[in-house]
PDB file of C-alpha atoms in Angstrom:
ATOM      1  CA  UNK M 706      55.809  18.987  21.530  1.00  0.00           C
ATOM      2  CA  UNK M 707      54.792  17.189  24.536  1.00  0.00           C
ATOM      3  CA  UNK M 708      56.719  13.270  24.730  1.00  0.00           C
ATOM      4  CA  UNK M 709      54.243  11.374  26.369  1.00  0.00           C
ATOM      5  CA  UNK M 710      55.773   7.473  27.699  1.00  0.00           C
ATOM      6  CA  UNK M 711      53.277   4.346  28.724  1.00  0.00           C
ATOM      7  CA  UNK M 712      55.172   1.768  30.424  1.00  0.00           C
ATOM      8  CA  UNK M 713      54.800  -1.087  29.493  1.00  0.00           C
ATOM      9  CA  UNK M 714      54.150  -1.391  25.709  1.00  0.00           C
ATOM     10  CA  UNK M 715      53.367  -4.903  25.695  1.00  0.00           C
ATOM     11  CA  UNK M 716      52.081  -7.071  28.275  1.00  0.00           C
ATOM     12  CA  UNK M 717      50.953 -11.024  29.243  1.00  0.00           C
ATOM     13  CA  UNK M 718      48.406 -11.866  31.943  1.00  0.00           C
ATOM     14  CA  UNK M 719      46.326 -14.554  33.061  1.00  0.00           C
ATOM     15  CA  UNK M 720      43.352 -13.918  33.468  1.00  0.00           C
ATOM     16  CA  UNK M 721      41.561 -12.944  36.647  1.00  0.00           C
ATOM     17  CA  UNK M 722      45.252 -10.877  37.905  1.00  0.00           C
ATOM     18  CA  UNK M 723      45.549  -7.123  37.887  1.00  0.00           C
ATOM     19  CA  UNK M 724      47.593  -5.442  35.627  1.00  0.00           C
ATOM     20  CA  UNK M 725      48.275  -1.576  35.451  1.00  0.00           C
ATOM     21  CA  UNK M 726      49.864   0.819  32.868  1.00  0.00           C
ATOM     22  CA  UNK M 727      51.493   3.990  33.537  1.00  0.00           C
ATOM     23  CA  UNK M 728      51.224   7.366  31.375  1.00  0.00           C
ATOM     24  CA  UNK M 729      54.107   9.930  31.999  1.00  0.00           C
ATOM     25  CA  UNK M 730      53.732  13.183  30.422  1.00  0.00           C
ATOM     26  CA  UNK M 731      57.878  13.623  30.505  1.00  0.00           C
ATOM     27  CA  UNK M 732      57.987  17.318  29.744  1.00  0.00           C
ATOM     28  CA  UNK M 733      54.632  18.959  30.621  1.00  0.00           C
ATOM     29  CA  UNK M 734      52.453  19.072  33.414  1.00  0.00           C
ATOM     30  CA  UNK M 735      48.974  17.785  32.697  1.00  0.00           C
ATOM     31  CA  UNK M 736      45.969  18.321  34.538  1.00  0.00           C
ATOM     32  CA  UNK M 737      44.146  16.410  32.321  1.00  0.00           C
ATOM     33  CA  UNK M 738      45.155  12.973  30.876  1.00  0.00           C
ATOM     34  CA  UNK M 739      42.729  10.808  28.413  1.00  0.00           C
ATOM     35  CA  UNK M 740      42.533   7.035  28.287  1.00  0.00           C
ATOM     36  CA  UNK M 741      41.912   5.219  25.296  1.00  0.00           C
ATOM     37  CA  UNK M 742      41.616   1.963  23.886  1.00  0.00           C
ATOM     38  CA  UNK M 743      41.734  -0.110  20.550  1.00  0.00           C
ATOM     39  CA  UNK M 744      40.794  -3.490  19.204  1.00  0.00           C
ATOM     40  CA  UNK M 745      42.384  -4.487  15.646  1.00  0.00           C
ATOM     41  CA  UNK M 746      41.372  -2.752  13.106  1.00  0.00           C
ATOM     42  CA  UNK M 747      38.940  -0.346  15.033  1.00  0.00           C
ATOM     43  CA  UNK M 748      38.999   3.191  15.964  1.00  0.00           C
ATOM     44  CA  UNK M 749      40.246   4.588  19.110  1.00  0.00           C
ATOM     45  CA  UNK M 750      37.440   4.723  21.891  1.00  0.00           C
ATOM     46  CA  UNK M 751      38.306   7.207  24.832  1.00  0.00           C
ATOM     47  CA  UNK M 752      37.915   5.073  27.771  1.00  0.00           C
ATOM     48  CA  UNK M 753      37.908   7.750  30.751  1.00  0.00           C
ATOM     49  CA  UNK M 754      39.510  11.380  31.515  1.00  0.00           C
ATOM     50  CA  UNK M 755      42.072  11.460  34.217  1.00  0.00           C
ATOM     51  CA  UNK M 756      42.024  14.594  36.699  1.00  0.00           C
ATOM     52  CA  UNK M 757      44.952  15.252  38.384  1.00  0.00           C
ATOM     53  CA  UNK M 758      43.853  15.081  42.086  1.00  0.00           C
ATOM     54  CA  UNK M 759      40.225  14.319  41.176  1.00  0.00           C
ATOM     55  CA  UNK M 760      38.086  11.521  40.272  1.00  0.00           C
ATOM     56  CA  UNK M 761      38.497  10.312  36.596  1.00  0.00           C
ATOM     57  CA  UNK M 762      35.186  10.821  34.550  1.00  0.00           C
ATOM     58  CA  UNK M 763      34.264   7.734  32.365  1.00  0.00           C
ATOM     59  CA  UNK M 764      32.442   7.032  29.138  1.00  0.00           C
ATOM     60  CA  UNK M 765      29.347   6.001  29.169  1.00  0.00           C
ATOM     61  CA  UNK M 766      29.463   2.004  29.094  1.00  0.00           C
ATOM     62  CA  UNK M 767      32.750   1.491  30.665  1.00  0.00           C
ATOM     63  CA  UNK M 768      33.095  -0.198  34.171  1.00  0.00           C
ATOM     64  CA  UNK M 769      35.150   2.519  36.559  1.00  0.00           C
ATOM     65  CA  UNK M 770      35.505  -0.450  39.284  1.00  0.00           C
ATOM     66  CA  UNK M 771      36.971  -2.316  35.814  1.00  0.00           C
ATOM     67  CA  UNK M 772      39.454   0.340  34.850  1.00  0.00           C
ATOM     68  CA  UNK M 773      40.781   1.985  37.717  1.00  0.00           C
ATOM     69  CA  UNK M 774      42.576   5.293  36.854  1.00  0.00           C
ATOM     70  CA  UNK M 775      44.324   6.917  39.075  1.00  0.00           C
ATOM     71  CA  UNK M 776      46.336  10.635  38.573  1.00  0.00           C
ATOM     72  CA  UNK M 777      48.215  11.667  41.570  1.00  0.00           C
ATOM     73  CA  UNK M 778      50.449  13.734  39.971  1.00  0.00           C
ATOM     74  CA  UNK M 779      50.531  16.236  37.154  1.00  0.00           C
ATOM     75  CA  UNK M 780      53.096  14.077  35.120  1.00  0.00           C
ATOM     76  CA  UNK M 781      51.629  10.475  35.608  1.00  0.00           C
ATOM     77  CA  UNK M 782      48.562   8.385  35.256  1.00  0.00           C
ATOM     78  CA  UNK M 783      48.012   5.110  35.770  1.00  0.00           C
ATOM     79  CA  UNK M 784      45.333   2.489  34.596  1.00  0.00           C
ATOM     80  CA  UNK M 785      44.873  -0.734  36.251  1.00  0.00           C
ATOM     81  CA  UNK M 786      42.864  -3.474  34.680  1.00  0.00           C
ATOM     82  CA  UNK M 787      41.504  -5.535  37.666  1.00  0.00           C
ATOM     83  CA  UNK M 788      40.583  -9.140  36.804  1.00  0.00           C
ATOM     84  CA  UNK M 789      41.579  -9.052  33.648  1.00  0.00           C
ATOM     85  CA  UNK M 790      39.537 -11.252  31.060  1.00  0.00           C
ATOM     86  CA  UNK M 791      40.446 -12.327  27.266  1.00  0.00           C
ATOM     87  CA  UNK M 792      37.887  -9.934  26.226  1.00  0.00           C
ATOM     88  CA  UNK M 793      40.245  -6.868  27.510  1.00  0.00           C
ATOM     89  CA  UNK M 794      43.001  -7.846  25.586  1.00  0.00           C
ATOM     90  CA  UNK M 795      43.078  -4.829  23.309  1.00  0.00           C
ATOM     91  CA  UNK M 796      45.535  -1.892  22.811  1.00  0.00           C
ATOM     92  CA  UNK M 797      45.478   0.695  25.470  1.00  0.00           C
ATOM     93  CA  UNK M 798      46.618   4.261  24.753  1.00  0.00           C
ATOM     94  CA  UNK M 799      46.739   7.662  26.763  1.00  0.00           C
ATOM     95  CA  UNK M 800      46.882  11.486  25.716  1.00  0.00           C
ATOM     96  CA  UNK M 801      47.854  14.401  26.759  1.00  0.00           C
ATOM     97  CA  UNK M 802      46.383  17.864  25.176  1.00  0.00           C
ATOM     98  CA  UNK M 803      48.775  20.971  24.901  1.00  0.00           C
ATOM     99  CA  UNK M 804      49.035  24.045  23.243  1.00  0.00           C
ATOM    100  CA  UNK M 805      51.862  23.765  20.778  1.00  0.00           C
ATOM    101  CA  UNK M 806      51.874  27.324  18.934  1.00  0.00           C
ATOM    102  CA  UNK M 807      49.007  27.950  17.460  1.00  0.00           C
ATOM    103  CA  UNK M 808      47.668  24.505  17.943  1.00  0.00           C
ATOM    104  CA  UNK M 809      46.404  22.628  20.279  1.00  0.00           C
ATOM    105  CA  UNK M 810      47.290  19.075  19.900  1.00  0.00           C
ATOM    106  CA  UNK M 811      46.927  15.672  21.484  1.00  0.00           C
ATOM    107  CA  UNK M 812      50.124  13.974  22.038  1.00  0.00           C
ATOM    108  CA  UNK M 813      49.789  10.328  22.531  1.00  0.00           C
ATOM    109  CA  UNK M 814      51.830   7.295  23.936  1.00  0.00           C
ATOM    110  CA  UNK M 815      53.073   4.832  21.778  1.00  0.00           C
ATOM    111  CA  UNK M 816      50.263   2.853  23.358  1.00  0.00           C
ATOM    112  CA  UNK M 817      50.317  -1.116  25.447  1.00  0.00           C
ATOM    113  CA  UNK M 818      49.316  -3.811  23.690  1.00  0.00           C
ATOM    114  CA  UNK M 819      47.564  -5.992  26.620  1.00  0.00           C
ATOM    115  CA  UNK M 820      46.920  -9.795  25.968  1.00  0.00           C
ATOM    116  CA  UNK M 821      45.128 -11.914  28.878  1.00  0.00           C
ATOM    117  CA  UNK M 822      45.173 -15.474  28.349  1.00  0.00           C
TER     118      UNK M 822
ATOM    119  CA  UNK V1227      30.957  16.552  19.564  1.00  0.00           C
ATOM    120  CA  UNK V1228      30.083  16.967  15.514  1.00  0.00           C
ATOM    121  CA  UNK V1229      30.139  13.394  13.658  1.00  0.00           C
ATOM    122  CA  UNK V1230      32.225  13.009  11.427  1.00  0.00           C
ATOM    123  CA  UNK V1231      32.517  10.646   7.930  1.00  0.00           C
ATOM    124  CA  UNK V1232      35.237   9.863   6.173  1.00  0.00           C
ATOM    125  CA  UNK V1233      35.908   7.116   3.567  1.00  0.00           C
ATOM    126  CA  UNK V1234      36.990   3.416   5.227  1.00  0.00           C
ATOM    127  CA  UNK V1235      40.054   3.466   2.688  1.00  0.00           C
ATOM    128  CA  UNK V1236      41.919   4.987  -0.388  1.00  0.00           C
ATOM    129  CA  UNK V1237      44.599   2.987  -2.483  1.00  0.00           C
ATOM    130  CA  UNK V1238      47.251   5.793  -3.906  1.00  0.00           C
ATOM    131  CA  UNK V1239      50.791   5.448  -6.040  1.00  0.00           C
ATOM    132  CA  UNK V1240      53.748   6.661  -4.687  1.00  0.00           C
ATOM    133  CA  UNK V1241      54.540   9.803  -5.996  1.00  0.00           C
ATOM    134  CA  UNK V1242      50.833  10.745  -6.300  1.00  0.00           C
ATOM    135  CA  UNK V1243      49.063  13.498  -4.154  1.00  0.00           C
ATOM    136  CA  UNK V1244      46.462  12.016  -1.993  1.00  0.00           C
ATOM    137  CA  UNK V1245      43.509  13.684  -0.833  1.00  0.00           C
ATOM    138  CA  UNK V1246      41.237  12.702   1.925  1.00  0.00           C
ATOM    139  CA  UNK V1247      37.466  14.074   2.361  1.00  0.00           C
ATOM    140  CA  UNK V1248      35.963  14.199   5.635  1.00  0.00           C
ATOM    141  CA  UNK V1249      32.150  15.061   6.141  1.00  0.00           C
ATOM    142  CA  UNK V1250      30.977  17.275   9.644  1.00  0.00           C
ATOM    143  CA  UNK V1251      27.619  18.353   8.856  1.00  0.00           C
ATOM    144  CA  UNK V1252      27.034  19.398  12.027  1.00  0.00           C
ATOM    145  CA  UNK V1253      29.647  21.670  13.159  1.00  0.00           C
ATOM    146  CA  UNK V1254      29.977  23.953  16.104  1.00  0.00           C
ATOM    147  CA  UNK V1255      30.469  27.493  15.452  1.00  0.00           C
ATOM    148  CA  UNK V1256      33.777  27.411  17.806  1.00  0.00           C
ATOM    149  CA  UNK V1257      34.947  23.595  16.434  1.00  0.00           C
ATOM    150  CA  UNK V1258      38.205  22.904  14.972  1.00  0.00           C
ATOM    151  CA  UNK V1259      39.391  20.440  12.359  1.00  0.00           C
ATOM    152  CA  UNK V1260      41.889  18.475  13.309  1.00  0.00           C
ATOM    153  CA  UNK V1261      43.833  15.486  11.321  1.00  0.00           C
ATOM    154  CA  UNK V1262      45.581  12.469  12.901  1.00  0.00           C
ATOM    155  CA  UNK V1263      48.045  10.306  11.418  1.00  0.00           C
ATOM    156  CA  UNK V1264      48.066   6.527  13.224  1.00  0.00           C
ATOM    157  CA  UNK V1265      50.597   3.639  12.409  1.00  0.00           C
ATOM    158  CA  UNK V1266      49.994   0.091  13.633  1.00  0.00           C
ATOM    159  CA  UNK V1267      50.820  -0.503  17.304  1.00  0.00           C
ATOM    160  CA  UNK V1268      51.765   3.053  17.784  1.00  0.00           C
ATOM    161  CA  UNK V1269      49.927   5.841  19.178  1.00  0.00           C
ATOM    162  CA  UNK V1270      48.343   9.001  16.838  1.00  0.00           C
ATOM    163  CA  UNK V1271      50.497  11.593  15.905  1.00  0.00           C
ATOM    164  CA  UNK V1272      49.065  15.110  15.063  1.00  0.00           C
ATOM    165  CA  UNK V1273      49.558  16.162  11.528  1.00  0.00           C
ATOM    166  CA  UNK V1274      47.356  19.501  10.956  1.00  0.00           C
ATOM    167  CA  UNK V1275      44.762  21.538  12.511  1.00  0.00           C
ATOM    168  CA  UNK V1276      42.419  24.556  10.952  1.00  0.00           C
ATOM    169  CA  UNK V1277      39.390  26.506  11.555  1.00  0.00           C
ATOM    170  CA  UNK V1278      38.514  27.774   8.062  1.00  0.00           C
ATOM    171  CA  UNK V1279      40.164  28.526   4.465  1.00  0.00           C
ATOM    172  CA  UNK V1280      43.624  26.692   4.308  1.00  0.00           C
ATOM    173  CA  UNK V1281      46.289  25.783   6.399  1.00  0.00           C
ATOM    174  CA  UNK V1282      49.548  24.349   5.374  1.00  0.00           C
ATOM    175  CA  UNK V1283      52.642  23.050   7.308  1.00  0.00           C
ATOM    176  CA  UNK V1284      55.371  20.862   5.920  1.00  0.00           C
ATOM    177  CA  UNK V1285      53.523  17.732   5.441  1.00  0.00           C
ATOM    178  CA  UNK V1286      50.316  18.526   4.367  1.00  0.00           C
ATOM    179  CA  UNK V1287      47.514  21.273   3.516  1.00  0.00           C
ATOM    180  CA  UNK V1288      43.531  21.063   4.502  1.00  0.00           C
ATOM    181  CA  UNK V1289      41.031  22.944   2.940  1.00  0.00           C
ATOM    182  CA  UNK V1290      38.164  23.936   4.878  1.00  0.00           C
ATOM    183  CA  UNK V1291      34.891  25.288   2.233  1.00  0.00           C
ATOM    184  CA  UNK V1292      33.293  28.531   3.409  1.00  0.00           C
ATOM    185  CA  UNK V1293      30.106  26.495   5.154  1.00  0.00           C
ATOM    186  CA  UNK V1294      32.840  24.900   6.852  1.00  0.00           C
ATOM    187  CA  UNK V1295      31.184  21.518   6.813  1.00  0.00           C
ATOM    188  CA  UNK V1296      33.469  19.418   5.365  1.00  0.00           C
ATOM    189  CA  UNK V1297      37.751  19.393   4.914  1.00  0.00           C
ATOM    190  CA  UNK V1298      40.227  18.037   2.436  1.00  0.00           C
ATOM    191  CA  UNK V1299      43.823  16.734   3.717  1.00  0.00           C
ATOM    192  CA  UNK V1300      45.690  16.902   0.872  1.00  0.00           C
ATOM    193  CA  UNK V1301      49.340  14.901   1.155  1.00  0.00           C
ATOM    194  CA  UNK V1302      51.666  16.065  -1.671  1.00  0.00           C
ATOM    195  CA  UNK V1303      53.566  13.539  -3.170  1.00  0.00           C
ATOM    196  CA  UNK V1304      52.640  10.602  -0.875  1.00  0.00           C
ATOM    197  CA  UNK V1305      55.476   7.504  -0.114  1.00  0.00           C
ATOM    198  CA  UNK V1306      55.096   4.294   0.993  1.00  0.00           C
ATOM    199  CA  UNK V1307      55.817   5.350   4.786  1.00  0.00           C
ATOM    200  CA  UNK V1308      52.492   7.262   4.440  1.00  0.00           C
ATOM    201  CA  UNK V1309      50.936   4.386   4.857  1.00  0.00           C
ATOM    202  CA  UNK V1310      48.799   4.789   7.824  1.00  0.00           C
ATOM    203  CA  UNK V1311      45.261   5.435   9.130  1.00  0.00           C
ATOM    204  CA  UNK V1312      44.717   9.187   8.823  1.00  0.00           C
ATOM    205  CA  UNK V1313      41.564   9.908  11.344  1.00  0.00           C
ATOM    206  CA  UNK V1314      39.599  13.250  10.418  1.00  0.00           C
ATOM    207  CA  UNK V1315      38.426  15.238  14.510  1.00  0.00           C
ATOM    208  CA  UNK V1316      36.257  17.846  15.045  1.00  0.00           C
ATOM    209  CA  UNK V1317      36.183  20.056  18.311  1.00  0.00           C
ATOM    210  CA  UNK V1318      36.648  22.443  20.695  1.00  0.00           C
ATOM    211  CA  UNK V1319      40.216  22.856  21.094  1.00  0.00           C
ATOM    212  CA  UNK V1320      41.725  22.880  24.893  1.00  0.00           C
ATOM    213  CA  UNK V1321      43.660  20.489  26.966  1.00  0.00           C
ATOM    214  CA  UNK V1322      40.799  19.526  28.692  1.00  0.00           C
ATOM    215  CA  UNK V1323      39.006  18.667  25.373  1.00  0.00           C
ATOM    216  CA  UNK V1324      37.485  14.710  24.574  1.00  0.00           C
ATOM    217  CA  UNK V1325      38.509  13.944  21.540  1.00  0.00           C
ATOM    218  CA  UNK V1326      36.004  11.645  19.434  1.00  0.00           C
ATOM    219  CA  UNK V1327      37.891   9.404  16.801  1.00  0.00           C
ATOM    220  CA  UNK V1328      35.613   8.464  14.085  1.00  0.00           C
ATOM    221  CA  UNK V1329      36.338   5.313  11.626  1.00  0.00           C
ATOM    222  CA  UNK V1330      39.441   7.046   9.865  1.00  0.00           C
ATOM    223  CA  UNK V1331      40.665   6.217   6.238  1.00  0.00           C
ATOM    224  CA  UNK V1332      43.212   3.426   5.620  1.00  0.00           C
ATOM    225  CA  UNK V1333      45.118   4.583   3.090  1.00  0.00           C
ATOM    226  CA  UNK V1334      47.599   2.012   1.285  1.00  0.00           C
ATOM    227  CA  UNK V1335      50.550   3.539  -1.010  1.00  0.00           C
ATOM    228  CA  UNK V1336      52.148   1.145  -3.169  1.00  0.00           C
ATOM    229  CA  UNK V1337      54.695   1.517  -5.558  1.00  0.00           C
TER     230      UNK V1337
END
């Protein structure tokens, strides 16, 4: 299947700096690259859909001048968190879709666990 | 993008089989079912996908009922690494497709 690497998996900020997270589909190009995020013990909620050379379309309720996505290539997305705040602290994960046989399956990242203090 | 409702948790014995029920009333004619697998601080990984009747691979089976409203995961013989958050999709299928993660079941397998 598709390997799909975030960089980094954990990260420290204080708040009010930038930080950004890369997604690298390693063997597949993607067109399309999803954004998700997690608080403890909560569901995944996708975030936004990166478009490779497009605009990323966001979720309804989530602040695209906040989570700045950007996919400038078919094997890498990134996700910057501008003035970060405690309340983003959470765990931030990406996807990629492909079809893997007869399936089509998400592959995910193993996810970065963001804490702003 | 059908809701979906699954139970918040299960308790099983290794050993046991372990099956999961997830509710989607509502649907679409061309929606799959598709099961996730999630471990703490690690991203979902894929375990099985259907459209109807059953499907098995090497880890685990679903059943999917005629009316196609609801599916059964069904892990044979479950271990303590099974312990996980197993999340229940349903949807179009394509790369370009949102996937909507519903509450998932936190299953715990002791010994």
């Amino acid at each position: 299947g598709a390997v799909v690497s975030q960089h980094p998996s954990w990260v420290i900020c204080k708040s009010g700096t930038s930080v950004k997270i890369e997604c690298r589909s390693l063997d597949f190009q993607a067109t399309t690259m999803f954004w998700y995020r997690q608080f403890p013990k909560q569901s995944l909620m996708l975030m936004a859909t990166s478009n490779e050379g497009s605009k990323a379309t966001y979720e309804q309720g989530v602040e695209k001048d906040k989570f700045l996505i950007n996919h400038a290539s078919l094997t890498l997305s990134t996700l910057t968190v501008t003035s970060a705040h405690p309340e983003d602290s959470s765990f931030y994960i990406c996807s990629v879709s492909a079809v893997w046989g007869i399936n089509t399956e998400a592959f995910f990242g193993q996810g970065t666990r963001l804490t702003v203090v | 993008l059908a809701k979906t409702t699954q139970p918040i948790s299960m308790d099983s014995y290794e050993g046991q089989e372990v099956n999961i029920t997830c509710s989607h009333n509502n649907i679409a004619t061309n929606d799959y079912i598709t099961w996730y697998q999630q471990f703490p601080s690690q991203g979902p990984r894929f375990i099985i996908q259907g459209y109807k009747t059953k499907v098995t691979n090497e880890v685990a089976s679903l059943f999917i009922p005629a009316d196609r409203k609801s599916s059964t995961l069904s892990l044979p013989r479950v271990s303590l690494s099974d312990t996980a958050v197993y999340y229940c999709l349903v949807g179009s299928t394509g790369t370009a497709s949102k996937l909507t993660f519903g509450t998932g079941t936190r299953l715990q397998v002791t010994l």
